[in-house]
CSV table of C-alpha atoms and ligand atoms in Angstrom, one decimal:
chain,number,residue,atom,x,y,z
A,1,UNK,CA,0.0,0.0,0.0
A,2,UNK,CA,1.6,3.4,-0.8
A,3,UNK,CA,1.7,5.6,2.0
A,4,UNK,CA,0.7,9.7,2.0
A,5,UNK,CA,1.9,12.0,4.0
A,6,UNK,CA,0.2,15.2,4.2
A,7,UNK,CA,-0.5,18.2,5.6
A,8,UNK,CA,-3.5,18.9,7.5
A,9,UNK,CA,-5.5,20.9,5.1
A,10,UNK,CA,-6.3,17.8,3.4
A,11,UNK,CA,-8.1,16.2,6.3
A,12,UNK,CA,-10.6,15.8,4.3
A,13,UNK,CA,-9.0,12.6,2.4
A,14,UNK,CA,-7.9,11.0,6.4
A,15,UNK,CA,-12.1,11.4,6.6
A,16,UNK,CA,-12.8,9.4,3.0
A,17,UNK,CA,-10.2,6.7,4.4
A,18,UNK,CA,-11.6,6.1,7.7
A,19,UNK,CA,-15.0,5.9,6.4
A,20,UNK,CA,-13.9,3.5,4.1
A,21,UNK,CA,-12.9,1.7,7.1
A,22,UNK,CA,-9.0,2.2,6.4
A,23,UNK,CA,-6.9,3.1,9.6
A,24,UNK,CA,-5.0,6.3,9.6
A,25,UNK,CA,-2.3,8.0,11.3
A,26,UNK,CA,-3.0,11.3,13.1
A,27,UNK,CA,-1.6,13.8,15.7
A,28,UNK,CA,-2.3,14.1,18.9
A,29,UNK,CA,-0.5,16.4,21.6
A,30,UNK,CA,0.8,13.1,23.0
A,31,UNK,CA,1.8,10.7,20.7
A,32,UNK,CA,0.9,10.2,17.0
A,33,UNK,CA,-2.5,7.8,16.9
A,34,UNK,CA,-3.3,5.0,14.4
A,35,UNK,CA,-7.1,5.4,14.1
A,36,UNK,CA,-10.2,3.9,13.1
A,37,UNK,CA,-13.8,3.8,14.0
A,38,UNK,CA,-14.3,2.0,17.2
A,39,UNK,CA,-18.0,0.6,15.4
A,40,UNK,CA,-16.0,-0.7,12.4
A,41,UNK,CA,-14.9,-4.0,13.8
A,42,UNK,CA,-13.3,-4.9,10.6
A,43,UNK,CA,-11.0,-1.6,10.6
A,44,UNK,CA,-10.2,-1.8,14.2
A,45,UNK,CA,-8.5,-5.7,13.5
A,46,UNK,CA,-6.6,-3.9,11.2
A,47,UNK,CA,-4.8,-1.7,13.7
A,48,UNK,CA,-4.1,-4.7,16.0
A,49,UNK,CA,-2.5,-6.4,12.4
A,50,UNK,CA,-0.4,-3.3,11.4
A,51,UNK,CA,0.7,-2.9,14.8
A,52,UNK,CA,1.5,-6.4,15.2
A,53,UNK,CA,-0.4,-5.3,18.8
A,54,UNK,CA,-1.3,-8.1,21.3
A,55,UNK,CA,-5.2,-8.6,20.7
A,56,UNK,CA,-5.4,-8.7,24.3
A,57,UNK,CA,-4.6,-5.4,24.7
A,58,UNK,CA,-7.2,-2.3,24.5
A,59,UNK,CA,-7.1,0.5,22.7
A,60,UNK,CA,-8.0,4.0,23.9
A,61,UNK,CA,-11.0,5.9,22.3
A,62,UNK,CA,-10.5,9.2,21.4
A,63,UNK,CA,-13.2,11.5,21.5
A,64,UNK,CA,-14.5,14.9,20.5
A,65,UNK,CA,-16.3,16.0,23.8
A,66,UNK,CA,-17.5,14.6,27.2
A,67,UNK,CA,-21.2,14.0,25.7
A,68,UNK,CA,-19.6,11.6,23.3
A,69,UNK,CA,-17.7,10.1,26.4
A,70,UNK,CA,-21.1,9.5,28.0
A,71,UNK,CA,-22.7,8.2,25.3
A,72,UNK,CA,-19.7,4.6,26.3
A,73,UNK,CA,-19.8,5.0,29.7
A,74,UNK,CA,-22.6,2.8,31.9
A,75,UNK,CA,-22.6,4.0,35.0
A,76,UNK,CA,-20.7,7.5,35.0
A,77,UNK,CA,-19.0,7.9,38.4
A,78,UNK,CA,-19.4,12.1,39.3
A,79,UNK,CA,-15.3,11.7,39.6
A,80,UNK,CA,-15.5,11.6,35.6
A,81,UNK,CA,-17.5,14.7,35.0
A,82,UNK,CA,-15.5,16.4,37.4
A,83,UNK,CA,-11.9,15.1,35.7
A,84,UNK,CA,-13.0,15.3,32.7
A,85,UNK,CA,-14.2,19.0,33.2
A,86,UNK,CA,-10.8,20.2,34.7
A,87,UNK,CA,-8.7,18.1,32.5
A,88,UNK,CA,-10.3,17.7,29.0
A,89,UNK,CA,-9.3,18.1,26.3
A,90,UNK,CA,-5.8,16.8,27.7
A,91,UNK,CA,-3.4,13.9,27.9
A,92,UNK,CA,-5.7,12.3,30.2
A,93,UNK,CA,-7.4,8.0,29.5
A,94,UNK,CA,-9.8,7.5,31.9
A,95,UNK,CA,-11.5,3.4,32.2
A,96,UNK,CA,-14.6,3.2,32.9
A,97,UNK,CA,-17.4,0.5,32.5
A,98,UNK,CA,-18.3,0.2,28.9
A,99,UNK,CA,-21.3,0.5,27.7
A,100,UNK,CA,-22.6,-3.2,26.3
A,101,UNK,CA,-22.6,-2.1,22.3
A,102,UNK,CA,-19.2,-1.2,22.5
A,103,UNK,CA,-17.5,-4.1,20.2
A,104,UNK,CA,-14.8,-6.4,22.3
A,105,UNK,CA,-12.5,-6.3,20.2
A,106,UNK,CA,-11.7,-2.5,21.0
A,107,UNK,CA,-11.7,-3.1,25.0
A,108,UNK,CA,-10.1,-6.5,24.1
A,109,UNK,CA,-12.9,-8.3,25.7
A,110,UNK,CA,-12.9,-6.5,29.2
A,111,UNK,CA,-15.9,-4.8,30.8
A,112,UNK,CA,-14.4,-1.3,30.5
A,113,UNK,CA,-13.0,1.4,28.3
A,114,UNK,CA,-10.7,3.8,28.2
A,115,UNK,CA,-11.8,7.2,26.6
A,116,UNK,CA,-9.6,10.6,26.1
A,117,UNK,CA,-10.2,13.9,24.3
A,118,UNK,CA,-7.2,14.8,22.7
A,119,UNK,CA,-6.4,19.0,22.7
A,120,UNK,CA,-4.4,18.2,19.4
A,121,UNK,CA,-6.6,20.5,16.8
A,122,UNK,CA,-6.1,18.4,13.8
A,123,UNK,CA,-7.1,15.0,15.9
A,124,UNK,CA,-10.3,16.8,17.1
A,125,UNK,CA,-11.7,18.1,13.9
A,126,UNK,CA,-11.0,14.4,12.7
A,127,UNK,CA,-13.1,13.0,15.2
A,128,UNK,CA,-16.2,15.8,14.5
A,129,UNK,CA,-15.9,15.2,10.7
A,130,UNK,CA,-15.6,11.3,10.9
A,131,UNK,CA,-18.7,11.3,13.1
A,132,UNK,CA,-17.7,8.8,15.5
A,133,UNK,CA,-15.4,8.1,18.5
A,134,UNK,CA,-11.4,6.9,16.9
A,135,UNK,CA,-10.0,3.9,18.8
A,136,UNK,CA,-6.2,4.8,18.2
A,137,UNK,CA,-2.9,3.1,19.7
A,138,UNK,CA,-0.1,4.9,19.1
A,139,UNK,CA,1.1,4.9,15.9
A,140,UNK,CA,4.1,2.6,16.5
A,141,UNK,CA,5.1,-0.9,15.8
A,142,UNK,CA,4.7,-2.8,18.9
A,143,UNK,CA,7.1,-2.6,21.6
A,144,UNK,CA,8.6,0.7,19.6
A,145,UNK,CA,8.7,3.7,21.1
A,146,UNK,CA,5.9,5.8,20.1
A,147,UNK,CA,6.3,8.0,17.1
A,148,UNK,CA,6.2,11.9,17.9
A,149,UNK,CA,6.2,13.1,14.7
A,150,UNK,CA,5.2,12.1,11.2
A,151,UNK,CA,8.6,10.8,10.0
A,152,UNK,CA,9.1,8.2,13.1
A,153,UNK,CA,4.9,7.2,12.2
A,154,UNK,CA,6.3,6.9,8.6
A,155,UNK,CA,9.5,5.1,9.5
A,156,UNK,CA,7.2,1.7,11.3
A,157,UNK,CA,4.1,2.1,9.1
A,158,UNK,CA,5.3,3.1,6.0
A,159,UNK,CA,3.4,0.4,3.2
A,160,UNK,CA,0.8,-0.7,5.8
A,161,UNK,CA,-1.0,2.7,5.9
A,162,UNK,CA,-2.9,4.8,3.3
A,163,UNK,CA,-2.2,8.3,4.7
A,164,UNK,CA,0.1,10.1,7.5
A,165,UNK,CA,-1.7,13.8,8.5
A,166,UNK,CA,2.0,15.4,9.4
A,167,UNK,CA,0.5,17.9,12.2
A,168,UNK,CA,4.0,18.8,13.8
A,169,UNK,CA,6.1,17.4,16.6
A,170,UNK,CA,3.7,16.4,19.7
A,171,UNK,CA,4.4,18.8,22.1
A,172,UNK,CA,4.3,16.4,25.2
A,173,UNK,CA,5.8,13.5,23.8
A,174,UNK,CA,5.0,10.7,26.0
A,175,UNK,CA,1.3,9.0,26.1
A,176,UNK,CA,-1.6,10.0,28.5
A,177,UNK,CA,-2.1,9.4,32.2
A,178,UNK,CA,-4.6,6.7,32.7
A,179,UNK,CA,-6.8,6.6,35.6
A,180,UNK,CA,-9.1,3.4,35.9
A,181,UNK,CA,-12.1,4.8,37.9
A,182,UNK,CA,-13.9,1.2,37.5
A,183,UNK,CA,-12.0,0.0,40.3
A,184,UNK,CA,-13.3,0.6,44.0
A,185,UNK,CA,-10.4,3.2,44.3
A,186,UNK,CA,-9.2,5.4,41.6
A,187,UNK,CA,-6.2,3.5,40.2
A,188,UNK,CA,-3.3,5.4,38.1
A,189,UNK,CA,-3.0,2.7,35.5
A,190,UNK,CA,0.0,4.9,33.6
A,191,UNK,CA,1.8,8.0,34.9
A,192,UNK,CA,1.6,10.7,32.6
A,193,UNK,CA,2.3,14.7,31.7
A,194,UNK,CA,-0.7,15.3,34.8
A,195,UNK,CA,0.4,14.1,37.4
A,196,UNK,CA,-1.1,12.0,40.7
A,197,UNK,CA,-0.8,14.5,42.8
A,198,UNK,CA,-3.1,17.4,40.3
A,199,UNK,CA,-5.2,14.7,39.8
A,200,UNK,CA,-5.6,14.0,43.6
A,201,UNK,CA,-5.6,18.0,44.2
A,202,UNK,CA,-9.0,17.9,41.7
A,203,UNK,CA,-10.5,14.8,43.4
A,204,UNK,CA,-10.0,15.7,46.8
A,205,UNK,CA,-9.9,11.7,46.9
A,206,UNK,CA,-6.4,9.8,47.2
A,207,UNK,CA,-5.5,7.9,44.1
A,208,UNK,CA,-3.6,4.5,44.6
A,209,UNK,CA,-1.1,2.7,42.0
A,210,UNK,CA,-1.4,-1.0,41.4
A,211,UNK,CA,1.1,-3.4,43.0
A,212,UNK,CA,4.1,-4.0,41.6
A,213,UNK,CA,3.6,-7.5,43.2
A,214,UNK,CA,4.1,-10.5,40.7
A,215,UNK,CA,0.9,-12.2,41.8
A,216,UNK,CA,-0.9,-8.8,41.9
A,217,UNK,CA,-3.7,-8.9,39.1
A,218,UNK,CA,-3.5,-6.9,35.9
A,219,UNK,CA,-4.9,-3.5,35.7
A,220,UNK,CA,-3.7,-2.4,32.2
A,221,UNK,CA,-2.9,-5.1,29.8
A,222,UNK,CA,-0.6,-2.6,27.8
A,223,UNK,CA,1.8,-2.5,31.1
A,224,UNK,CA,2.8,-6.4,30.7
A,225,UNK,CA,4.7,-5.8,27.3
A,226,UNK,CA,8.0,-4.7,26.9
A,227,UNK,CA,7.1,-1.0,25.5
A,228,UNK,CA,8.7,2.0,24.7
A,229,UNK,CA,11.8,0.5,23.9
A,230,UNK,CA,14.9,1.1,21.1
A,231,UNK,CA,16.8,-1.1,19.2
A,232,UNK,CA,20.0,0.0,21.2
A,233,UNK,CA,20.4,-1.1,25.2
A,234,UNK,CA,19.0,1.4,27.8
A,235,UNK,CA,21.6,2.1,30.6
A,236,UNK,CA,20.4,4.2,33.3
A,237,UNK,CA,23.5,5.7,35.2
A,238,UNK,CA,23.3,7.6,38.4
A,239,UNK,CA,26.7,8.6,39.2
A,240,UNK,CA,27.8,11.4,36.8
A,241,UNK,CA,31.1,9.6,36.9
A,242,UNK,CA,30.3,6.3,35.8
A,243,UNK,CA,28.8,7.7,32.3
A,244,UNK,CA,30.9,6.8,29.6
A,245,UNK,CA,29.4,7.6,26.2
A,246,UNK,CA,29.4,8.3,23.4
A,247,UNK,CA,25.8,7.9,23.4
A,248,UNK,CA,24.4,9.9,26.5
A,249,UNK,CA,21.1,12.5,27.2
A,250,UNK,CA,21.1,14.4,30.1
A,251,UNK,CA,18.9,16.7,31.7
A,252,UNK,CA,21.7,19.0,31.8
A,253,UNK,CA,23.7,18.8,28.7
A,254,UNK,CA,27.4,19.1,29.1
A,255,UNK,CA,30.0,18.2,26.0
A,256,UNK,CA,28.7,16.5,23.4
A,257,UNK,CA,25.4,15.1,25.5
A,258,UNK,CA,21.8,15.1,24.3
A,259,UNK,CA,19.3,17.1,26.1
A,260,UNK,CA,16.8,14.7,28.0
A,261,UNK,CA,13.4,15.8,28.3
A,262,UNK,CA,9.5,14.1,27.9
A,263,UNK,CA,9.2,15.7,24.6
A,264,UNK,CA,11.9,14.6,22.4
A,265,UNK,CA,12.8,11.3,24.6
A,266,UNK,CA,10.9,8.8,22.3
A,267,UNK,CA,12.3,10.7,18.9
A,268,UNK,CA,16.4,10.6,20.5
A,269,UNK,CA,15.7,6.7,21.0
A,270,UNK,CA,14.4,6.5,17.7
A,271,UNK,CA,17.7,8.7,16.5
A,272,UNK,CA,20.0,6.7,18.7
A,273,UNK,CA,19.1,3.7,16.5
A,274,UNK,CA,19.2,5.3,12.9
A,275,UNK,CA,22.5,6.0,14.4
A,276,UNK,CA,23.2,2.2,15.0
A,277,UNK,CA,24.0,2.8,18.5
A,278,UNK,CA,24.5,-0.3,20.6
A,279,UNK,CA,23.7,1.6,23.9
A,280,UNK,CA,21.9,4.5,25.0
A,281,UNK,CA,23.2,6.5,28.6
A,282,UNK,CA,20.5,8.4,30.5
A,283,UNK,CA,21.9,10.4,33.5
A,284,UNK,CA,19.3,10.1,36.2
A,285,UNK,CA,19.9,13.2,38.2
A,286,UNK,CA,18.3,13.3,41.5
A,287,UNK,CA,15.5,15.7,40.1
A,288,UNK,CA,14.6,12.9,37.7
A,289,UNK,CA,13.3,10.5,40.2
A,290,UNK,CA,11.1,13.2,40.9
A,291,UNK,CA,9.2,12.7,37.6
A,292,UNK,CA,7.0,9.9,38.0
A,293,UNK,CA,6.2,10.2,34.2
A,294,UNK,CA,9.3,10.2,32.7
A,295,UNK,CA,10.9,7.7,35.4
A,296,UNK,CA,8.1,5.3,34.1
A,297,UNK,CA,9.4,5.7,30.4
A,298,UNK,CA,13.1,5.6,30.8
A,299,UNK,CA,12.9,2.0,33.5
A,300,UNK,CA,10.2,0.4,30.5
A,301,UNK,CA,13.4,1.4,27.9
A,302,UNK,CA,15.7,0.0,30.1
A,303,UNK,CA,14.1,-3.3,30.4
A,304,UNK,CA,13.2,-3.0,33.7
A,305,UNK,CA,9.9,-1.3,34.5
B,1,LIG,O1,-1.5,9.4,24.7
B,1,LIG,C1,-2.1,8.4,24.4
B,1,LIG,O2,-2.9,7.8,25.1
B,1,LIG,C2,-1.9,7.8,23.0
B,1,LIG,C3,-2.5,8.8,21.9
B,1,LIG,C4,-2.5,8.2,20.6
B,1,LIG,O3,-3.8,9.2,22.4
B,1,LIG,N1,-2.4,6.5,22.9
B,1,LIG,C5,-1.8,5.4,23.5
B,1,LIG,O4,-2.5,4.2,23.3
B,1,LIG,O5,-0.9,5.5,24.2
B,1,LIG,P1,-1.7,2.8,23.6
B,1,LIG,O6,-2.6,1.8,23.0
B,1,LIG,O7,-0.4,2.9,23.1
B,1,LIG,O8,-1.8,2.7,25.1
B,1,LIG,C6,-3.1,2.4,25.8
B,1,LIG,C7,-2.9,1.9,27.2
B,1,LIG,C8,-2.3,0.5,27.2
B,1,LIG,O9,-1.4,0.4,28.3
B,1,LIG,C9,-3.6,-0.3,27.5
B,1,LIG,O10,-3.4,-1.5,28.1
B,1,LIG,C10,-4.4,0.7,28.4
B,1,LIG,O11,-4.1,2.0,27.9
B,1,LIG,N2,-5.8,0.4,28.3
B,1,LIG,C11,-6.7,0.6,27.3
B,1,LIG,N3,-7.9,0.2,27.6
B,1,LIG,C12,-7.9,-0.3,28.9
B,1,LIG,C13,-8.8,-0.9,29.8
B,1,LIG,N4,-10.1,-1.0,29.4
B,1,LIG,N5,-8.4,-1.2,31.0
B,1,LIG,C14,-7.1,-1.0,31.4
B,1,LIG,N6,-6.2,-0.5,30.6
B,1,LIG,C15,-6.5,-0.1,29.3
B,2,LIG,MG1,1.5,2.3,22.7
């Protein structure tokens, strides 16, 4: 299949696709999205198959406002409306319990959903024109770091996608927060740009994080895989000293480091590999451990979150 890339002025042909029940990729403010109509079982396989993605693993539904969100939802906890109010449209997933005509193969056969509303312009007006809610991964082979601009999208689904909407570098750069409110606490299923603590500040309710336990259950089937990772090895170093190179990102670039931050994390991985590097050093300052978001992404790299 040849592959477009274009510009989003021509939205309009990502519409024709998608109704044609052909999976496209889009931007978000997160991560790029590989979409299709959650009601079009038939498209959504096709994003499992081009991703190579686990069918037991659910996608997120992206949305165009909270009355679409309402129309999934059975029974909508008042801790939604009052999230989603504050937060939407944002890089926040929240699951909930689906309602019963959602098809299983876009929760991957569990009772629940997740459901965002991205802020990303171009991935809203999508949404509106399609006329229906987009089930989108990120745009990513599995277990590759997610793509954060157009060219990494193109570089894994290049030939197994019709179009590419190029709508700029994501400005956050690593995937949404999900929060499960289906569970008799409100779980962080995935630490992301908002954080526990505005979340809790919002709530007024604490928020609790699965166990790390090996015989605790599974939350989020997504956090079993490896995910997020390069080619090259991921070594996390936190003594300055021990760093040896030439391959190194750091909050605080020195000589001939790369500058470490959320937004341009997944596209230096993705760099470090065209490069053919056979490891990748991340100085963990102090502050670092600070971010729970970020810590999350770089221990996943490594091999050992
Ligand atoms: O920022 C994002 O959320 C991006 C952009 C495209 O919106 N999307 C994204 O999707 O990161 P994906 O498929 O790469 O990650 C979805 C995560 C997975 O860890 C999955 O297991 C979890 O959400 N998830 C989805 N539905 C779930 C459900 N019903 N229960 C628990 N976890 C769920
Ligand atoms: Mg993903």
């Amino acid at each position: 299949m040849k592959t477009e890339i274009v510009d989003p002025s021509k939205i309009f042909f990502a519409v024709q696709w998608l109704k044609k029940g052909e999976p496209i990729v889009f931007p978000t403010e997160t991560v790029y999205g590989l979409g299709a109509p959650i009601f079009n079982v038939t498209a959504v396989k096709k994003i499992f198959s081009i991703k190579g993605r686990p069918s037991d693993n659910p996608l997120i539904v992206h949305v165009s406002s909270i009355d679409e969100a309402l129309s999934l939802i059975d029974e909508v906890p008042p801790s939604f409306l009052l999230l989603a109010h504050h937060f939407w449209p944002g890089p926040l997933a929240f699951v909930l319990k689906a309602k019963p005509h959602i098809p299983q193969v876009v929760s991957a056969g569990q009772p629940t959903i997740a459901i965002r509303m991205p802020s990303h312009p171009v991935a809203l007006q999508l949404i509106r024109e399609v006329g229906s809610p987009l089930a989108a991964p990120s745009a990513n082979l599995s277990g590759k770091p997610s793509p954060t601009c157009a060219k990494d999208a193109a570089e894994d689904l290049e030939g197994k996608v019709a179009l590419i909407i190029d709508g700029g570098p994501s400005l956050i750069g690593i995937e949404s927060t999900v929060l499960s409110l289906a569970h008799s606490e409100p779980t962080l299923l995935r630490p992301g740009q908002i954080t526990k603590k505005e979340l809790e500040e919002v709530l007024q309710q604490k928020i609790v994080e699965p166990s790390l336990s090996p015989d605790a259950p599974i939350l989020s089937p997504g956090t079993k895989y490896r995910h997020y990772a390069p080619q090259a090895a991921v070594r996390l170093v936190y003594n300055r000293e021990e760093l040896r190179g030439p391959c190194i990102l750091s909050r605080f670039p020195l000589k001939g480091e790369k500058l470490l931050c959320k937004q341009t994390l997944f596209s230096e991985f993705r760099e470090a590999d065209r490069r053919k590097e056979a490891v990748i050093e991340i100085y963990c300052d102090p502050l670092i451990e600070t971010d729970a978001a970020l810590m999350n992404r770089l221990l996943k790299a490594s091999g050992r979150g």
